[in-house]
Amino acid sequence: MTAESGAMTTPVVAVDGVSVRTRDRTILDKISLDFSARSLTAVVGPSGCGKTTFIRTLNRMAELTPGLRIQGRVLYLGQDVYDPTVNPVVVRRRMGMVFQRPTVFPASVFENAAFGLRLVRASEEEIDAAVTEALQRAGLWDEVHSHLDGPALALSGGQQQRLCIARALAVRPKVLLLDEPTSALDPAATQRVEATLQHLKEEIVVILVTHNVGQAARVSDRVAFLHSGHLVEVGATADMLERPREKLTEQFITGRFE
Amino acid sequence: MGAVTGAPPLAAEDDLRRDRSGHLRGRTVLDRCIGWLLPLLFLVAIAPILDLVYWVASRALPTFTLSIITTNPSGAAGGLLSPIVGSLEILLLATLVAIALGFFGGLATAEYLDEETAGAIRVTANVMVGIPSIILGLFGFIVFVKYFGWGASLAAAGVTLGIFMTPYVYRATDLAYLSVPPHIREAAVGSGATPLQYLFRVATPIAFPSVLTGIFLAMAIGVGETAPILLATTPVAIPPLSLFQPASALPLYIWSGFENGLILPVAIHRAFQAAFLLLVIVVGLNVLVRIIAARSRRRLEGLFQ
Ligand SMILES: Nc1ncnc2c1ncn2[C@@H]1O[C@H](COP(=O)(O)OP(=O)(O)OP(=O)(O)O)[C@@H](O)[C@H]1O
Ligand SMILES: [Mg+2]
């Protein structure tokens, strides 16, 4: 791996030899990758290469899919999230997740943003403050502050997706996982989400799955390229996109793929 | 523009009135008529129901007085208090039984049991709906009246009717929880919800209107049923004072009213009045179902796309 700035500090998330297999095939093959504080890593690769599976192994969502066998270690601030004494529910509360499609609940805007805090029985004052802050960080506050009690399902798709980001941020995670968060959005909404992400990477670890090289170029400081379950190459965004070392990476970046 | 006369004939593939093989394809008679044919068929379908309501109401209402619903029957005449109260008591008990068995059964198959077990229970529930209700009545008679020794009673009738209503509540519950969109579950679990938190905070608010609809529909079906309670209780003049006394019921009263009516005409009037009240209860429950469904549709709009 390249010598990156900040390689000396302990990573927030360290993936150590993670493999995911079904009964008859390998979906991810011994992936090792570190994520240090205040960074945005784009995970790119052709459809079916294992991007979704990869980020779902980080917060133990992958194990909810029957038939997947997960091996290796994922360290969160030095602790293995797969340690038998660790409750997966707590892991998921520490690493927020945003999905491809907006997934708001049929409740008010406020209650959607407050969902994670209600799960841990936070006080009303704490919830009020955290919801406001999360909506601001997600870049949604100006649009919704006057109708927080309105139904979240009445928001536009782009607003709903930023509400999902706010929901994940409200519990103040140190890690945010996003699985192609803009693939269902129009260009304007995509731009707003990207602006939000650029803001967030100054504060926390953001891991962004995207099939869109342009998006990786715009928002990430590091790109990891997956191909049929292998981590082919990882490096600083500018290096990766301009001088890829691997043939496969180059083919993917130049669009001779998919 | 548009001078059609003299224009060269169109090739079949360009002609909007022909299909690819050159056949004329205008709107057919059926296409034109379907707009008013379907409403007409609907009218034909509901006409007998409207006629039935009119037929019952026209015989029940002319001699209807308030005292009919405030006094107990005496002989073949008197009021309808005990069958009204009895019907409601039996229905209440039956609903509790149906919720206890059907709701928790549906929850179990939708959320917790493995596919094989769940499948077996679903098949059982479907078979139960098909069992002739008089056979269920016989079962209730043998088990509750005789074997448990409850005698002809509110308890025996309520529990038997509850078993009759169970598969309706079960199916509504199972379907309601199964139809919570998977991406909503992912989002809840991904936010760190425990299985119970998912159930109470996310799935139930979404599924509950459908469950409630199922319960009210089961009540509307159950309140008019005669066969399941026919052998489990007996028409009596006063409402029961305990679970183990017989409770009268509107369907039973109607049935015996027509028998007595052969001797005493006033009994026929009472039977029609009982029938009218039963219709009102059934229609009322169905209206409730509509209201719940409409309100939840508004609340959940956009969720199931
Ligand atoms: N539950 C499963 N059982 C069997 N195979 C699976 C399962 N889940 C995923 N796979 C396989 O694993 C591979 C990786 O899937 P994954 O969803 O991680 O890909 P992806 O990179 O996110 O693709 P996309 O860009 O299309 O979202 C695919 O080939 C898929 O068929
Ligand atoms: Mg994917």
Coordinates of C-alpha atoms and ligand atoms in Angstrom, one line a residue:
Chain A
M1 CA 0.0 0.0 0.0
T2 CA 1.2 3.5 -0.7
A3 CA 2.6 5.6 2.1
E4 CA -0.3 7.9 3.0
S5 CA -0.3 10.9 5.1
G6 CA -1.6 10.0 8.6
A7 CA -0.5 6.4 8.3
M8 CA 1.1 6.8 11.7
T9 CA -2.1 7.5 13.6
T10 CA -4.2 4.5 14.7
P11 CA -7.0 3.9 12.3
V12 CA -10.6 4.3 13.4
V13 CA -11.6 1.2 11.4
A14 CA -9.1 -1.5 10.5
V15 CA -10.2 -4.3 8.2
D16 CA -7.9 -7.3 8.6
G17 CA -8.1 -10.2 6.2
V18 CA -11.9 -10.2 5.8
S19 CA -13.4 -12.8 3.5
V20 CA -17.0 -13.5 2.8
R21 CA -18.1 -16.7 1.3
T22 CA -21.3 -18.5 0.3
R23 CA -21.5 -22.2 0.1
D24 CA -20.0 -22.4 -3.3
R25 CA -18.2 -19.1 -4.0
T26 CA -16.1 -16.4 -2.6
I27 CA -17.7 -12.9 -2.6
L28 CA -14.8 -11.1 -0.8
D29 CA -11.3 -12.5 -0.6
K30 CA -9.0 -11.5 2.3
I31 CA -9.6 -7.7 2.2
S32 CA -7.3 -5.6 4.4
L33 CA -7.8 -1.8 4.5
D34 CA -7.5 0.9 7.2
F35 CA -9.6 4.0 7.6
S36 CA -8.1 6.8 9.6
A37 CA -10.0 9.7 11.2
R38 CA -11.3 12.6 9.0
S39 CA -11.1 10.9 5.7
L40 CA -13.5 10.0 2.8
T41 CA -12.7 6.8 1.1
A42 CA -14.6 5.9 -2.1
V43 CA -15.1 2.2 -2.7
V44 CA -15.5 1.7 -6.4
G45 CA -15.7 -1.3 -8.8
P46 CA -17.9 -2.9 -11.4
S47 CA -21.4 -4.1 -10.5
G48 CA -21.3 -7.3 -8.5
C49 CA -17.7 -6.9 -7.3
G50 CA -18.7 -6.9 -3.6
K51 CA -18.8 -3.2 -2.7
T52 CA -22.1 -3.6 -0.8
T53 CA -21.1 -6.8 0.9
F54 CA -17.8 -5.1 1.9
I55 CA -19.4 -2.1 3.8
R56 CA -22.0 -4.4 5.3
T57 CA -19.3 -6.5 6.9
L58 CA -18.0 -3.4 8.7
N59 CA -21.2 -2.8 10.8
R60 CA -22.2 -6.5 11.0
M61 CA -25.2 -6.1 8.6
A62 CA -23.8 -8.8 6.3
E63 CA -24.5 -11.5 8.8
L64 CA -28.3 -10.8 8.5
T65 CA -28.2 -12.3 5.0
P66 CA -28.6 -16.0 5.5
G67 CA -25.9 -18.2 4.0
L68 CA -23.0 -15.8 4.2
R69 CA -19.9 -16.9 6.0
I70 CA -17.7 -14.0 7.3
Q71 CA -14.1 -14.5 8.3
G72 CA -11.4 -12.1 9.4
R73 CA -11.4 -9.2 11.8
V74 CA -12.8 -5.7 11.7
L75 CA -11.3 -3.5 14.4
Y76 CA -13.2 -0.4 15.5
L77 CA -10.8 1.7 17.6
G78 CA -8.8 -1.4 18.2
Q79 CA -11.7 -3.7 19.2
D80 CA -12.8 -6.6 17.0
V81 CA -16.5 -6.0 16.1
Y82 CA -16.9 -9.8 15.6
D83 CA -15.7 -10.6 19.1
P84 CA -18.2 -12.9 20.7
T85 CA -18.7 -10.5 23.6
V86 CA -19.7 -7.7 21.3
N87 CA -23.4 -7.0 20.6
P88 CA -23.9 -6.4 16.9
V89 CA -26.7 -3.9 17.8
V90 CA -24.1 -1.7 19.5
V91 CA -21.7 -1.9 16.5
R92 CA -24.5 -0.7 14.2
R93 CA -25.2 2.2 16.6
R94 CA -21.5 3.3 16.3
M95 CA -21.3 3.1 12.5
G96 CA -24.1 4.8 10.8
M97 CA -25.4 3.5 7.5
V98 CA -27.2 5.0 4.5
F99 CA -28.7 2.9 1.8
Q100 CA -29.1 3.2 -2.0
R101 CA -32.7 4.1 -1.8
P102 CA -34.0 6.6 0.8
T103 CA -35.5 4.6 3.7
V104 CA -37.5 7.1 5.8
F105 CA -40.0 5.7 8.2
P106 CA -43.7 6.7 8.0
A107 CA -43.3 9.3 10.8
S108 CA -42.5 13.0 11.0
V109 CA -39.3 14.5 9.8
F110 CA -38.3 15.1 13.5
E111 CA -39.0 11.5 14.6
N112 CA -37.0 10.1 11.6
A113 CA -34.0 12.1 12.6
A114 CA -34.6 11.2 16.3
F115 CA -34.9 7.5 15.6
G116 CA -31.4 6.4 16.7
L117 CA -31.5 8.5 19.9
R118 CA -34.9 7.1 20.9
L119 CA -33.4 3.6 20.7
V120 CA -30.9 4.5 23.4
R121 CA -33.5 6.5 25.4
A122 CA -31.8 9.9 25.1
S123 CA -33.5 12.8 27.0
E124 CA -35.8 15.1 25.2
E125 CA -33.4 18.1 25.5
E126 CA -30.6 15.9 24.1
I127 CA -32.8 14.8 21.2
D128 CA -33.9 18.3 20.3
A129 CA -30.3 19.5 20.2
A130 CA -29.0 16.5 18.3
V131 CA -31.8 16.5 15.7
T132 CA -31.2 20.2 14.9
E133 CA -27.5 19.6 14.7
A134 CA -27.8 16.5 12.5
L135 CA -30.2 18.2 10.1
Q136 CA -27.8 21.1 9.8
R137 CA -24.8 18.8 9.2
A138 CA -26.9 16.9 6.6
G139 CA -27.6 20.2 4.8
L140 CA -31.4 19.8 5.2
W141 CA -32.2 22.2 8.1
D142 CA -33.0 25.2 5.9
E143 CA -35.5 23.2 3.9
V144 CA -37.3 21.5 6.8
H145 CA -37.0 23.5 10.0
S146 CA -40.4 25.1 9.6
H147 CA -42.2 21.7 9.2
L148 CA -40.4 19.3 11.4
D149 CA -43.7 17.7 12.4
G150 CA -44.7 17.1 8.8
P151 CA -44.6 13.6 7.3
A152 CA -41.1 12.6 6.1
L153 CA -42.6 10.7 3.2
A154 CA -43.9 14.0 1.8
L155 CA -40.3 15.1 1.2
S156 CA -38.6 14.8 -2.2
G157 CA -36.3 11.9 -2.9
G158 CA -33.2 14.0 -2.4
Q159 CA -34.5 15.5 0.8
Q160 CA -35.4 12.0 2.1
Q161 CA -31.9 10.8 1.4
R162 CA -30.4 13.7 3.3
L163 CA -32.9 13.0 6.1
C164 CA -31.5 9.4 6.2
I165 CA -28.0 10.9 6.5
A166 CA -29.2 13.1 9.3
R167 CA -30.8 10.1 11.0
A168 CA -27.4 8.3 10.9
L169 CA -25.6 11.5 12.1
A170 CA -27.9 12.2 15.0
V171 CA -26.2 9.6 17.2
R172 CA -22.8 11.3 16.4
P173 CA -21.1 8.3 14.9
K174 CA -17.4 8.4 14.2
V175 CA -18.0 6.3 11.1
L176 CA -20.6 6.8 8.3
L177 CA -21.1 4.1 5.7
L178 CA -23.0 5.0 2.5
D179 CA -24.0 2.6 -0.2
E180 CA -24.5 4.4 -3.5
P181 CA -26.5 7.1 -1.7
T182 CA -27.1 9.2 -4.8
S183 CA -27.9 6.6 -7.4
A184 CA -31.6 7.2 -7.1
L185 CA -31.2 11.0 -7.1
D186 CA -31.3 13.7 -9.8
P187 CA -28.1 15.8 -10.4
A188 CA -29.2 18.7 -8.2
A189 CA -30.0 16.4 -5.3
T190 CA -26.8 14.5 -5.9
Q191 CA -24.8 17.7 -5.7
R192 CA -26.3 18.6 -2.4
V193 CA -25.5 15.2 -0.9
E194 CA -22.0 15.5 -2.2
A195 CA -21.6 18.9 -0.6
T196 CA -22.8 17.3 2.6
L197 CA -20.2 14.5 2.4
Q198 CA -17.4 16.9 1.7
H199 CA -18.4 18.7 4.9
L200 CA -18.6 15.5 6.9
K201 CA -15.2 14.2 6.0
E202 CA -13.6 17.0 7.9
E203 CA -15.1 15.5 11.1
I204 CA -15.6 11.7 10.8
V205 CA -14.6 8.7 8.8
V206 CA -16.8 8.4 5.7
I207 CA -16.8 5.3 3.5
L208 CA -18.7 5.8 0.3
V209 CA -19.6 3.1 -2.1
T210 CA -20.1 4.4 -5.6
H211 CA -20.1 3.1 -9.1
N212 CA -19.5 6.6 -10.3
V213 CA -15.8 7.5 -10.9
G214 CA -16.7 11.2 -11.3
Q215 CA -18.3 11.2 -7.8
A216 CA -15.2 9.5 -6.3
A217 CA -13.1 12.2 -8.0
R218 CA -15.2 15.0 -6.7
V219 CA -15.6 14.0 -3.0
S220 CA -13.0 11.4 -1.9
D221 CA -9.5 11.7 -0.8
R222 CA -8.8 8.0 -1.3
V223 CA -10.1 5.4 -3.7
A224 CA -10.3 1.7 -3.1
F225 CA -10.9 -0.4 -6.2
L226 CA -12.6 -3.8 -5.9
H227 CA -12.8 -6.3 -8.6
S228 CA -14.6 -9.7 -8.3
G229 CA -14.0 -9.8 -4.5
H230 CA -10.4 -8.6 -4.6
L231 CA -9.0 -5.3 -3.4
V232 CA -7.0 -4.5 -6.5
E233 CA -5.6 -1.1 -5.6
V234 CA -6.0 1.7 -3.1
G235 CA -4.5 5.1 -3.1
A236 CA -4.9 8.8 -3.0
T237 CA -7.7 9.9 -5.3
A238 CA -5.7 12.0 -7.7
D239 CA -3.0 9.3 -8.0
M240 CA -5.5 6.5 -8.5
L241 CA -7.4 8.3 -11.2
E242 CA -4.5 9.8 -13.1
R243 CA -1.8 7.1 -12.6
P244 CA -3.5 3.8 -11.8
R245 CA -0.8 1.1 -11.3
E246 CA -3.0 -1.8 -12.2
K247 CA -4.4 -2.6 -15.7
L248 CA -7.8 -3.5 -14.3
T249 CA -8.1 -0.1 -12.4
E250 CA -7.2 1.8 -15.6
Q251 CA -9.8 -0.1 -17.6
F252 CA -12.4 0.7 -15.0
I253 CA -11.6 4.3 -14.7
T254 CA -11.5 4.9 -18.4
G255 CA -14.9 3.3 -18.7
R256 CA -14.0 0.2 -20.5
F257 CA -16.1 -1.8 -18.0
E258 CA -19.6 -2.4 -17.0
Chain B
M1 CA -52.2 21.1 -44.5
G2 CA -54.1 18.0 -43.8
A3 CA -55.9 17.7 -47.1
V4 CA -56.6 14.0 -46.8
T5 CA -58.2 13.6 -50.2
G6 CA -55.7 12.8 -52.8
A7 CA -53.0 12.0 -50.3
P8 CA -51.2 8.8 -51.2
P9 CA -52.4 5.8 -49.3
L10 CA -50.4 5.0 -46.2
A11 CA -48.4 1.7 -45.9
A12 CA -50.0 -0.6 -43.4
E13 CA -47.0 -0.2 -41.0
D14 CA -47.6 3.6 -40.9
D15 CA -51.4 3.5 -40.7
L16 CA -52.5 4.3 -37.2
R17 CA -55.8 2.5 -37.8
R18 CA -54.3 -0.8 -38.8
D19 CA -52.1 -3.4 -37.0
R20 CA -48.9 -4.8 -38.5
S21 CA -50.7 -7.4 -40.6
G22 CA -52.9 -4.7 -42.2
H23 CA -56.1 -5.4 -40.2
L24 CA -58.2 -2.5 -39.2
R25 CA -57.8 -2.0 -35.4
G26 CA -60.1 0.7 -34.2
R27 CA -61.5 0.8 -30.7
T28 CA -63.7 -2.3 -30.4
V29 CA -67.3 -2.2 -29.1
L30 CA -66.0 -3.7 -25.8
D31 CA -63.4 -1.0 -25.5
R32 CA -66.1 1.7 -25.9
C33 CA -68.6 0.1 -23.5
I34 CA -66.3 -1.0 -20.7
G35 CA -66.6 2.4 -19.0
W36 CA -70.3 2.0 -18.3
L37 CA -70.5 -1.8 -18.5
L38 CA -68.5 -2.3 -15.3
P39 CA -70.6 0.1 -13.2
L40 CA -73.7 -1.6 -14.5
L41 CA -72.4 -5.0 -13.5
F42 CA -71.6 -3.6 -10.1
L43 CA -75.2 -2.3 -9.8
V44 CA -76.5 -5.7 -10.8
A45 CA -74.3 -7.3 -8.1
I46 CA -75.3 -5.0 -5.3
A47 CA -79.0 -4.8 -6.2
P48 CA -80.0 -8.0 -4.3
I49 CA -78.1 -6.7 -1.2
L50 CA -79.9 -3.3 -1.4
D51 CA -83.2 -5.2 -1.9
L52 CA -82.4 -7.3 1.1
V53 CA -81.7 -4.3 3.3
Y54 CA -84.9 -2.7 2.1
W55 CA -86.9 -5.9 2.7
V56 CA -85.6 -6.3 6.3
A57 CA -85.9 -2.6 7.1
S58 CA -89.4 -2.3 5.8
R59 CA -90.6 -5.1 8.1
A60 CA -88.5 -4.0 11.1
L61 CA -88.9 -0.3 11.2
P62 CA -92.7 0.4 11.2
T63 CA -93.2 -1.3 14.6
F64 CA -89.8 -0.3 16.0
T65 CA -89.8 1.4 19.4
L66 CA -87.1 2.3 21.8
S67 CA -88.4 -0.2 24.4
I68 CA -87.5 -3.0 22.1
I69 CA -83.8 -2.5 22.8
T70 CA -84.3 -1.7 26.5
T71 CA -86.4 -4.7 27.6
N72 CA -85.7 -8.4 27.7
P73 CA -87.8 -10.8 25.6
S74 CA -90.8 -12.4 27.3
G75 CA -92.3 -15.4 25.8
A76 CA -92.3 -15.0 22.0
A77 CA -92.5 -11.2 22.3
G78 CA -91.0 -8.6 24.6
G79 CA -87.8 -6.7 23.7
L80 CA -84.4 -7.6 22.4
L81 CA -82.2 -6.6 25.3
S82 CA -80.8 -10.0 26.1
P83 CA -79.9 -11.1 22.5
I84 CA -78.2 -7.7 21.9
V85 CA -76.2 -7.8 25.1
G86 CA -75.5 -11.6 24.6
S87 CA -74.3 -11.0 21.1
L88 CA -72.0 -8.2 22.2
E89 CA -70.7 -10.3 25.1
I90 CA -70.0 -13.3 22.9
L91 CA -68.4 -11.1 20.3
L92 CA -66.2 -9.5 22.9
L93 CA -65.0 -12.8 24.3
A94 CA -64.6 -14.3 20.8
T95 CA -62.5 -11.2 19.7
L96 CA -60.2 -11.6 22.7
V97 CA -59.7 -15.3 21.9
A98 CA -59.2 -14.5 18.2
I99 CA -56.6 -11.8 19.0
A100 CA -54.8 -14.0 21.4
L101 CA -54.5 -16.9 19.0
G102 CA -54.6 -15.1 15.6
F103 CA -52.5 -12.0 16.3
F104 CA -49.7 -13.7 18.1
G105 CA -49.8 -16.6 15.7
G106 CA -49.5 -14.2 12.8
L107 CA -46.7 -12.3 14.4
A108 CA -44.9 -15.6 15.0
T109 CA -45.1 -16.8 11.4
A110 CA -44.3 -13.5 9.9
E111 CA -41.4 -12.6 12.1
Y112 CA -40.0 -15.5 14.1
L113 CA -40.7 -19.0 12.8
D114 CA -38.6 -20.7 10.2
E115 CA -40.2 -21.0 6.7
E116 CA -41.3 -24.6 7.0
T117 CA -43.2 -24.2 10.3
A118 CA -44.7 -20.9 9.1
G119 CA -45.8 -22.5 5.9
A120 CA -47.5 -25.4 7.8
I121 CA -49.3 -22.9 10.0
R122 CA -50.4 -20.8 7.0
V123 CA -51.9 -23.9 5.3
T124 CA -53.7 -24.8 8.5
A125 CA -55.2 -21.4 8.8
N126 CA -56.5 -21.6 5.2
V127 CA -58.0 -25.0 5.8
M128 CA -59.7 -23.7 9.0
V129 CA -61.5 -21.0 6.9
G130 CA -62.9 -23.7 4.7
I131 CA -64.2 -25.9 7.6
P132 CA -68.0 -25.8 7.6
S133 CA -68.9 -23.7 10.7
I134 CA -71.4 -26.2 12.0
I135 CA -68.5 -28.7 12.4
L136 CA -66.7 -26.1 14.5
G137 CA -69.9 -25.7 16.5
L138 CA -69.9 -29.4 17.1
F139 CA -66.3 -29.3 18.1
G140 CA -67.1 -26.5 20.6
F141 CA -70.0 -28.5 22.0
I142 CA -68.0 -31.6 22.5
V143 CA -64.9 -29.9 24.0
F144 CA -66.2 -26.9 25.9
V145 CA -69.8 -27.7 26.7
K146 CA -69.3 -31.4 27.5
Y147 CA -65.6 -32.2 28.1
F148 CA -64.7 -29.0 30.0
G149 CA -68.2 -29.1 31.5
W150 CA -68.9 -25.4 30.9
G151 CA -72.5 -26.3 29.8
A152 CA -74.4 -24.2 27.3
S153 CA -72.8 -20.9 28.2
L154 CA -71.3 -17.5 27.3
A155 CA -67.8 -19.0 27.7
A156 CA -68.4 -22.0 25.4
A157 CA -70.1 -19.8 22.7
G158 CA -67.4 -17.0 23.0
V159 CA -64.5 -19.4 22.8
T160 CA -66.0 -21.4 19.9
L161 CA -66.8 -18.3 17.9
G162 CA -63.3 -17.0 18.8
I163 CA -61.8 -20.1 17.2
F164 CA -64.0 -19.5 14.2
M165 CA -62.7 -15.9 13.9
T166 CA -59.0 -16.8 14.5
P167 CA -57.9 -17.6 11.0
Y168 CA -59.2 -14.2 9.7
V169 CA -57.2 -12.3 12.4
Y170 CA -54.3 -14.6 11.8
R171 CA -54.1 -14.0 8.0
A172 CA -54.5 -10.3 8.4
T173 CA -51.7 -10.1 10.9
D174 CA -49.3 -12.4 9.0
L175 CA -49.8 -10.5 5.8
A176 CA -49.5 -7.1 7.5
Y177 CA -46.2 -7.8 9.1
L178 CA -44.9 -9.6 6.0
S179 CA -45.7 -6.6 3.9
V180 CA -43.5 -4.2 5.9
P181 CA -41.0 -3.3 3.1
P182 CA -37.6 -5.0 3.6
H183 CA -35.7 -1.8 3.1
I184 CA -37.5 -0.3 6.1
R185 CA -36.3 -3.3 8.2
E186 CA -32.8 -2.8 7.0
A187 CA -32.9 0.9 7.9
A188 CA -34.1 0.1 11.4
V189 CA -31.6 -2.6 12.1
G190 CA -28.9 -0.6 10.5
S191 CA -29.7 2.2 12.9
G192 CA -29.1 -0.2 15.8
A193 CA -32.6 -1.3 16.6
T194 CA -32.9 -4.5 18.6
P195 CA -35.4 -7.1 17.2
L196 CA -37.9 -5.9 19.8
Q197 CA -37.3 -2.3 19.0
Y198 CA -37.8 -3.0 15.4
L199 CA -41.1 -4.8 16.2
F200 CA -42.6 -2.1 18.4
R201 CA -41.2 1.1 17.0
V202 CA -41.2 0.3 13.2
A203 CA -43.1 -2.8 12.1
T204 CA -46.1 -2.4 14.3
P205 CA -47.0 1.2 13.5
I206 CA -46.9 0.2 9.8
A207 CA -48.7 -3.1 10.2
F208 CA -51.3 -2.2 12.8
P209 CA -53.9 -0.6 10.6
S210 CA -54.1 -3.8 8.5
V211 CA -54.2 -5.9 11.7
L212 CA -57.1 -3.8 13.0
T213 CA -58.9 -4.0 9.7
G214 CA -58.6 -7.8 10.0
I215 CA -59.9 -7.8 13.5
F216 CA -63.0 -5.7 12.6
L217 CA -63.6 -7.8 9.5
A218 CA -63.4 -11.0 11.7
M219 CA -65.9 -9.3 14.1
A220 CA -68.3 -8.4 11.3
I221 CA -68.2 -12.0 10.0
G222 CA -68.3 -13.5 13.5
V223 CA -71.2 -11.5 14.9
G224 CA -73.6 -12.8 12.3
E225 CA -72.5 -16.5 12.6
T226 CA -75.1 -18.9 13.9
A227 CA -73.6 -22.3 13.5
P228 CA -70.5 -22.0 15.7
I229 CA -72.6 -20.9 18.7
L230 CA -75.8 -22.9 18.0
L231 CA -74.8 -25.8 20.2
A232 CA -72.7 -23.9 22.6
T233 CA -75.4 -21.6 24.1
T234 CA -79.1 -21.3 24.1
P235 CA -81.5 -18.4 23.7
V236 CA -82.5 -17.1 27.1
A237 CA -84.6 -14.2 28.3
I238 CA -82.0 -12.5 30.4
P239 CA -78.3 -11.6 29.8
P240 CA -75.9 -13.9 31.6
L241 CA -74.5 -12.8 35.0
S242 CA -71.4 -15.0 34.7
L243 CA -69.3 -16.6 32.0
F244 CA -70.9 -19.9 32.6
Q245 CA -74.5 -19.0 32.1
P246 CA -76.1 -19.2 28.7
A247 CA -76.1 -16.0 26.6
S248 CA -78.7 -15.3 24.0
A249 CA -77.6 -13.9 20.6
L250 CA -79.2 -12.1 17.7
P251 CA -78.7 -14.8 15.1
L252 CA -80.1 -17.4 17.5
Y253 CA -83.0 -15.1 18.3
I254 CA -83.8 -14.7 14.7
W255 CA -83.7 -18.4 14.1
S256 CA -86.0 -19.2 17.0
G257 CA -88.2 -16.1 16.3
F258 CA -89.2 -17.5 12.9
E259 CA -90.0 -20.8 14.5
N260 CA -92.2 -19.2 17.1
G261 CA -93.6 -16.9 14.4
L262 CA -95.6 -19.8 13.0
I263 CA -97.7 -19.5 16.1
L264 CA -97.3 -15.8 17.1
P265 CA -97.1 -13.1 14.4
V266 CA -95.4 -10.6 16.7
A267 CA -92.4 -12.9 17.0
I268 CA -91.9 -12.5 13.2
H269 CA -91.7 -8.7 13.7
R270 CA -89.2 -9.1 16.5
A271 CA -87.1 -11.5 14.4
F272 CA -87.0 -8.8 11.6
Q273 CA -86.0 -6.2 14.1
A274 CA -83.3 -8.4 15.4
A275 CA -82.2 -9.0 11.8
F276 CA -82.1 -5.2 11.2
L277 CA -80.0 -4.6 14.3
L278 CA -77.6 -7.3 13.2
L279 CA -77.3 -5.7 9.8
V280 CA -76.6 -2.3 11.4
I281 CA -73.8 -3.8 13.5
V282 CA -72.3 -5.6 10.5
V283 CA -72.5 -2.5 8.3
G284 CA -71.1 -0.3 11.2
L285 CA -68.1 -2.6 11.6
N286 CA -67.5 -2.5 7.8
V287 CA -67.7 1.3 7.8
L288 CA -65.1 1.3 10.6
V289 CA -62.8 -0.8 8.5
R290 CA -63.1 1.6 5.6
I291 CA -62.3 4.5 7.8
I292 CA -59.2 2.9 9.2
A293 CA -58.0 1.8 5.8
A294 CA -58.4 5.2 4.3
R295 CA -56.6 7.0 7.2
S296 CA -53.7 4.6 7.2
R297 CA -53.4 4.8 3.4
R298 CA -52.9 8.5 3.8
R299 CA -50.4 8.1 6.6
L300 CA -48.4 5.4 4.8
E301 CA -48.6 7.0 1.3
G302 CA -45.3 6.6 -0.6
L303 CA -44.0 3.8 1.7
F304 CA -44.7 0.8 -0.4
Q305 CA -43.4 2.0 -3.8
Ligands
LIG1 N1 -26.9 -13.5 -0.2 C1 -26.1 -13.8 -1.2 N2 -26.0 -15.1 -1.6 C2 -25.2 -15.4 -2.7 N3 -24.5 -14.5 -3.4 C3 -24.6 -13.2 -3.0 C4 -25.4 -12.8 -1.9 N4 -25.3 -11.5 -1.7 C5 -24.4 -11.1 -2.7 N5 -24.0 -12.1 -3.5 C6 -23.1 -12.0 -4.6 O1 -22.0 -11.4 -4.2 C7 -21.5 -10.5 -5.2 C8 -21.2 -9.1 -4.7 O2 -22.5 -8.5 -4.4 P1 -22.6 -7.0 -3.9 O3 -24.0 -6.7 -3.7 O4 -21.7 -6.8 -2.8 O5 -22.0 -6.3 -5.2 P2 -21.9 -4.7 -5.5 O6 -20.5 -4.5 -5.8 O7 -22.5 -4.0 -4.4 O8 -22.8 -4.6 -6.8 P3 -23.7 -3.4 -7.3 O9 -22.7 -2.3 -7.8 O10 -24.5 -4.0 -8.4 O11 -24.5 -2.9 -6.1 C9 -22.5 -10.6 -6.3 O12 -21.9 -11.4 -7.3 C10 -23.7 -11.2 -5.7 O13 -24.3 -12.1 -6.7
MG2 MG -24.3 -2.7 -4.2

